[in-house]
Coordinates of C-alpha atoms in Angstrom, one line a residue:
M1 CA 109.3 105.8 166.0
Y2 CA 112.2 105.4 168.4
K3 CA 111.7 105.8 172.1
Y4 CA 113.7 109.0 172.3
E5 CA 111.4 110.5 169.5
K6 CA 108.3 109.6 171.5
I7 CA 109.8 111.3 174.6
S8 CA 110.8 114.4 172.7
Q9 CA 107.3 114.5 171.2
A10 CA 105.8 114.3 174.7
I11 CA 108.1 117.1 176.1
R12 CA 107.4 119.2 173.0
K13 CA 103.7 118.9 173.6
Q14 CA 104.1 120.1 177.2
I15 CA 106.1 123.0 176.0
T16 CA 103.8 124.1 173.1
E17 CA 100.7 123.7 175.4
Q18 CA 102.7 125.7 178.0
K19 CA 102.3 123.1 180.6
I20 CA 106.0 123.8 180.9
K21 CA 106.3 127.5 180.8
P22 CA 108.8 129.5 178.6
G23 CA 112.0 130.1 180.5
A24 CA 111.3 127.1 182.9
L25 CA 114.1 124.8 184.1
L26 CA 113.5 121.2 183.0
P27 CA 114.0 118.3 185.5
D28 CA 117.5 116.8 185.3
Q29 CA 118.2 113.8 183.1
N30 CA 118.0 111.4 186.0
Q31 CA 114.5 112.6 186.9
L32 CA 113.4 112.5 183.3
A33 CA 114.8 109.0 182.9
K34 CA 112.8 107.8 185.9
E35 CA 109.6 109.6 184.7
F36 CA 109.8 108.0 181.2
N37 CA 111.2 104.7 182.5
T38 CA 114.3 104.8 180.3
T39 CA 118.0 105.5 180.3
R40 CA 119.8 108.9 180.5
I41 CA 121.3 108.2 177.1
T42 CA 117.8 108.0 175.6
I43 CA 116.8 111.2 177.5
G44 CA 119.9 112.9 176.2
K45 CA 118.9 112.1 172.6
A46 CA 115.4 113.4 173.2
L47 CA 116.6 116.6 174.6
Q48 CA 119.2 117.0 171.9
S49 CA 116.5 116.9 169.2
L50 CA 114.6 119.7 171.1
I51 CA 117.7 121.8 171.3
I52 CA 118.2 121.5 167.6
E53 CA 114.5 122.6 167.1
G54 CA 115.2 125.6 169.2
L55 CA 112.7 124.8 171.9
I56 CA 115.2 124.3 174.7
Y57 CA 118.8 125.1 175.5
S58 CA 121.4 123.9 177.9
K59 CA 123.6 126.1 180.1
R60 CA 126.6 124.5 181.6
G61 CA 126.3 124.2 185.4
A62 CA 122.7 125.4 185.4
G63 CA 120.7 122.9 183.5
T64 CA 118.3 122.7 180.6
F65 CA 115.8 125.5 180.0
V66 CA 112.8 126.1 177.8
R67 CA 113.5 129.0 175.4
K68 CA 111.6 132.1 176.2
D69 CA 110.4 132.3 172.5
A70 CA 109.4 128.6 172.3
H71 CA 105.7 129.5 172.2
L72 CA 106.3 131.2 168.8
N73 CA 107.5 128.1 167.0
D74 CA 104.1 126.9 165.8
E75 CA 103.0 130.3 164.6
F76 CA 106.1 131.6 162.9
T77 CA 108.4 128.7 162.0
N78 CA 108.5 126.0 159.4
D79 CA 109.8 122.5 160.0
V80 CA 113.3 122.2 161.2
D81 CA 115.6 121.2 158.3
K82 CA 119.4 120.9 157.9
P83 CA 120.6 124.4 157.1
L84 CA 121.6 124.0 153.5
G85 CA 123.1 126.9 151.5
T86 CA 122.6 128.6 148.2
T87 CA 125.5 126.7 146.7
S88 CA 123.9 123.4 147.7
T89 CA 120.4 124.2 146.5
H90 CA 121.7 125.6 143.2
P91 CA 124.4 123.0 142.2
H92 CA 124.1 123.7 138.5
S93 CA 124.2 127.5 138.8
K94 CA 127.0 129.9 139.3
V95 CA 126.7 131.2 142.8
T96 CA 128.9 134.1 143.9
S97 CA 129.1 136.5 146.8
K98 CA 129.8 140.2 146.9
Y99 CA 131.7 141.0 150.1
I100 CA 130.2 143.9 151.9
H101 CA 131.1 143.9 155.5
L102 CA 133.2 141.9 158.0
T103 CA 134.0 143.0 161.5
A104 CA 134.3 141.5 165.0
R105 CA 132.9 142.9 168.3
I106 CA 131.5 141.9 171.7
A107 CA 128.1 140.2 171.4
N108 CA 125.1 142.3 172.5
E109 CA 122.2 141.0 174.7
V110 CA 120.1 139.7 171.8
E111 CA 123.0 137.9 170.3
K112 CA 124.1 136.4 173.6
K113 CA 120.5 135.1 174.1
N114 CA 120.2 133.5 170.6
L115 CA 123.8 132.1 170.5
L116 CA 124.0 131.1 174.2
L117 CA 127.1 133.3 174.8
E118 CA 128.6 134.6 178.0
D119 CA 129.3 138.2 178.8
G120 CA 132.3 139.4 176.9
E121 CA 132.3 136.8 174.1
T122 CA 132.9 138.1 170.6
V123 CA 131.1 137.6 167.3
Y124 CA 131.7 138.3 163.6
V125 CA 129.3 140.7 161.9
I126 CA 128.9 139.6 158.3
K127 CA 126.9 141.3 155.6
R128 CA 127.0 140.1 151.9
T129 CA 124.8 139.8 148.8
R130 CA 124.5 136.4 147.2
F131 CA 124.2 136.2 143.4
I132 CA 122.9 133.4 141.1
E133 CA 124.1 133.7 137.5
G134 CA 125.0 137.3 138.2
K135 CA 121.6 138.3 139.5
A136 CA 121.1 139.4 143.2
Y137 CA 119.4 136.5 145.1
S138 CA 119.6 137.5 148.7
Y139 CA 121.1 140.0 151.1
E140 CA 122.3 138.4 154.3
Q141 CA 123.3 139.7 157.7
T142 CA 124.9 137.1 159.9
I143 CA 126.2 137.0 163.5
M144 CA 128.6 134.1 164.2
P145 CA 130.7 133.5 167.3
T146 CA 134.4 134.0 166.7
K147 CA 135.1 130.8 168.6
I148 CA 133.4 128.7 166.0
A149 CA 135.8 129.3 163.1
T150 CA 138.2 131.9 161.6
I151 CA 136.2 133.9 159.0
T152 CA 138.0 136.0 156.3
E153 CA 137.0 138.0 153.3
E154 CA 138.1 135.1 151.1
V155 CA 135.8 132.7 152.9
L156 CA 132.8 135.1 152.4
K157 CA 133.2 134.9 148.6
K158 CA 132.2 131.2 148.7
S159 CA 130.1 128.9 150.9
I160 CA 130.5 129.5 154.6
Y161 CA 128.7 126.2 155.4
Q162 CA 131.0 124.2 153.2
Y163 CA 134.0 126.0 154.8
L164 CA 132.8 125.0 158.3
E165 CA 132.2 121.4 157.2
N166 CA 135.4 120.9 155.2
E167 CA 137.9 122.9 157.1
Y168 CA 136.6 122.5 160.7
H169 CA 134.7 119.2 160.3
L170 CA 131.6 120.6 161.9
E171 CA 128.3 118.8 161.4
L172 CA 125.4 121.2 160.8
A173 CA 122.2 119.9 162.2
G174 CA 119.1 122.2 162.1
S175 CA 117.7 125.7 162.2
H176 CA 115.0 127.5 164.1
R177 CA 113.4 129.9 161.6
Q178 CA 111.0 132.8 161.6
I179 CA 109.5 133.9 158.2
T180 CA 108.0 137.3 157.7
A181 CA 107.4 139.8 154.9
R182 CA 108.0 143.5 154.8
K183 CA 108.7 146.4 152.4
V184 CA 112.1 147.1 150.9
S185 CA 114.2 149.5 153.0
E186 CA 116.9 151.8 151.7
E187 CA 119.5 149.2 152.7
D188 CA 117.7 146.5 150.8
A189 CA 117.4 148.7 147.8
K190 CA 121.1 149.5 147.8
F191 CA 122.3 145.9 148.0
L192 CA 119.5 144.0 146.1
G193 CA 118.6 146.6 143.5
E194 CA 115.0 146.6 144.5
K195 CA 112.6 149.5 144.6
L196 CA 111.6 151.1 147.9
G197 CA 108.3 149.9 149.1
D198 CA 108.3 146.6 147.1
P199 CA 107.6 143.5 149.1
I200 CA 110.5 141.4 150.4
L201 CA 110.7 138.0 152.1
V202 CA 112.7 138.0 155.4
I203 CA 113.9 134.8 157.1
S204 CA 115.5 135.0 160.5
Q205 CA 117.2 131.9 161.8
T206 CA 119.4 130.5 164.5
S207 CA 121.3 127.4 163.3
Y208 CA 122.8 124.6 165.3
L209 CA 125.6 122.0 165.3
V210 CA 124.7 118.4 166.1
D211 CA 125.7 118.9 169.7
G212 CA 123.1 121.7 170.0
T213 CA 125.6 124.6 169.9
P214 CA 124.2 127.6 168.0
F215 CA 126.7 128.7 165.4
E216 CA 124.8 131.4 163.5
F217 CA 122.1 134.0 164.1
S218 CA 121.1 135.5 160.8
E219 CA 118.6 137.4 158.7
S220 CA 118.3 137.0 155.0
R221 CA 116.2 139.1 152.7
F222 CA 114.9 137.9 149.3
P223 CA 113.3 139.9 146.5
Y224 CA 109.7 138.9 145.9
Q225 CA 110.5 137.9 142.3
S226 CA 112.9 135.2 143.4
S227 CA 111.0 134.2 146.5
A228 CA 107.8 133.7 144.5
V229 CA 109.4 131.2 142.2
S230 CA 111.9 129.4 144.4
A231 CA 111.0 126.6 146.8
D232 CA 114.3 126.8 148.6
V233 CA 114.2 130.5 149.8
N234 CA 114.3 129.2 153.4
L235 CA 117.5 127.3 152.9
L236 CA 120.2 129.8 153.7
E237 CA 124.0 129.8 153.8

């Protein structure tokens, strides 16, 4: 284990045990370097891994803070993985998208918190159904900052992740996920073809670039038939 990993593990333990409280400001990198007897570069790597996990976030000019929902990680989230998409996890299947909705507006308070946006910043609101071999696989609702990339209806027909990587050369790092289950709503029934009241798997996630920048706040819903047999339902696009 590299030293930065040991340091991130030590800070993570303090956060999960709430020795460092949710919302708290962490010591600056110089103080942490002195505390752990290491360099600022090593501390930077340690903090970066915690940003990708969704435990902490940095705010320019203010410092690095513990996320207010950090205490939920162990109870509701799986391990942090690179956010792979349906196209990547089904390379031998025909994956298509049905465009449903694409607009842009000013981010609300919840979106600003999850995407670390300032007042007045704008986001795309994206809704689409993903199909595998012509069968509905997931219904996705995604909020993405407009400053990340230019999204069009044509982009939504394919893989958004591949578009970000290929056209903007962005490196996707990890996702902070919450997995729940609930009953099919009227909206789910309309776009997935499921029956009202049937169980449905819901995965909410905030995804990050390698520099810790959140680029996506999304919720995807999977019919219980597909979620029961697929091991990759938590790998969204």
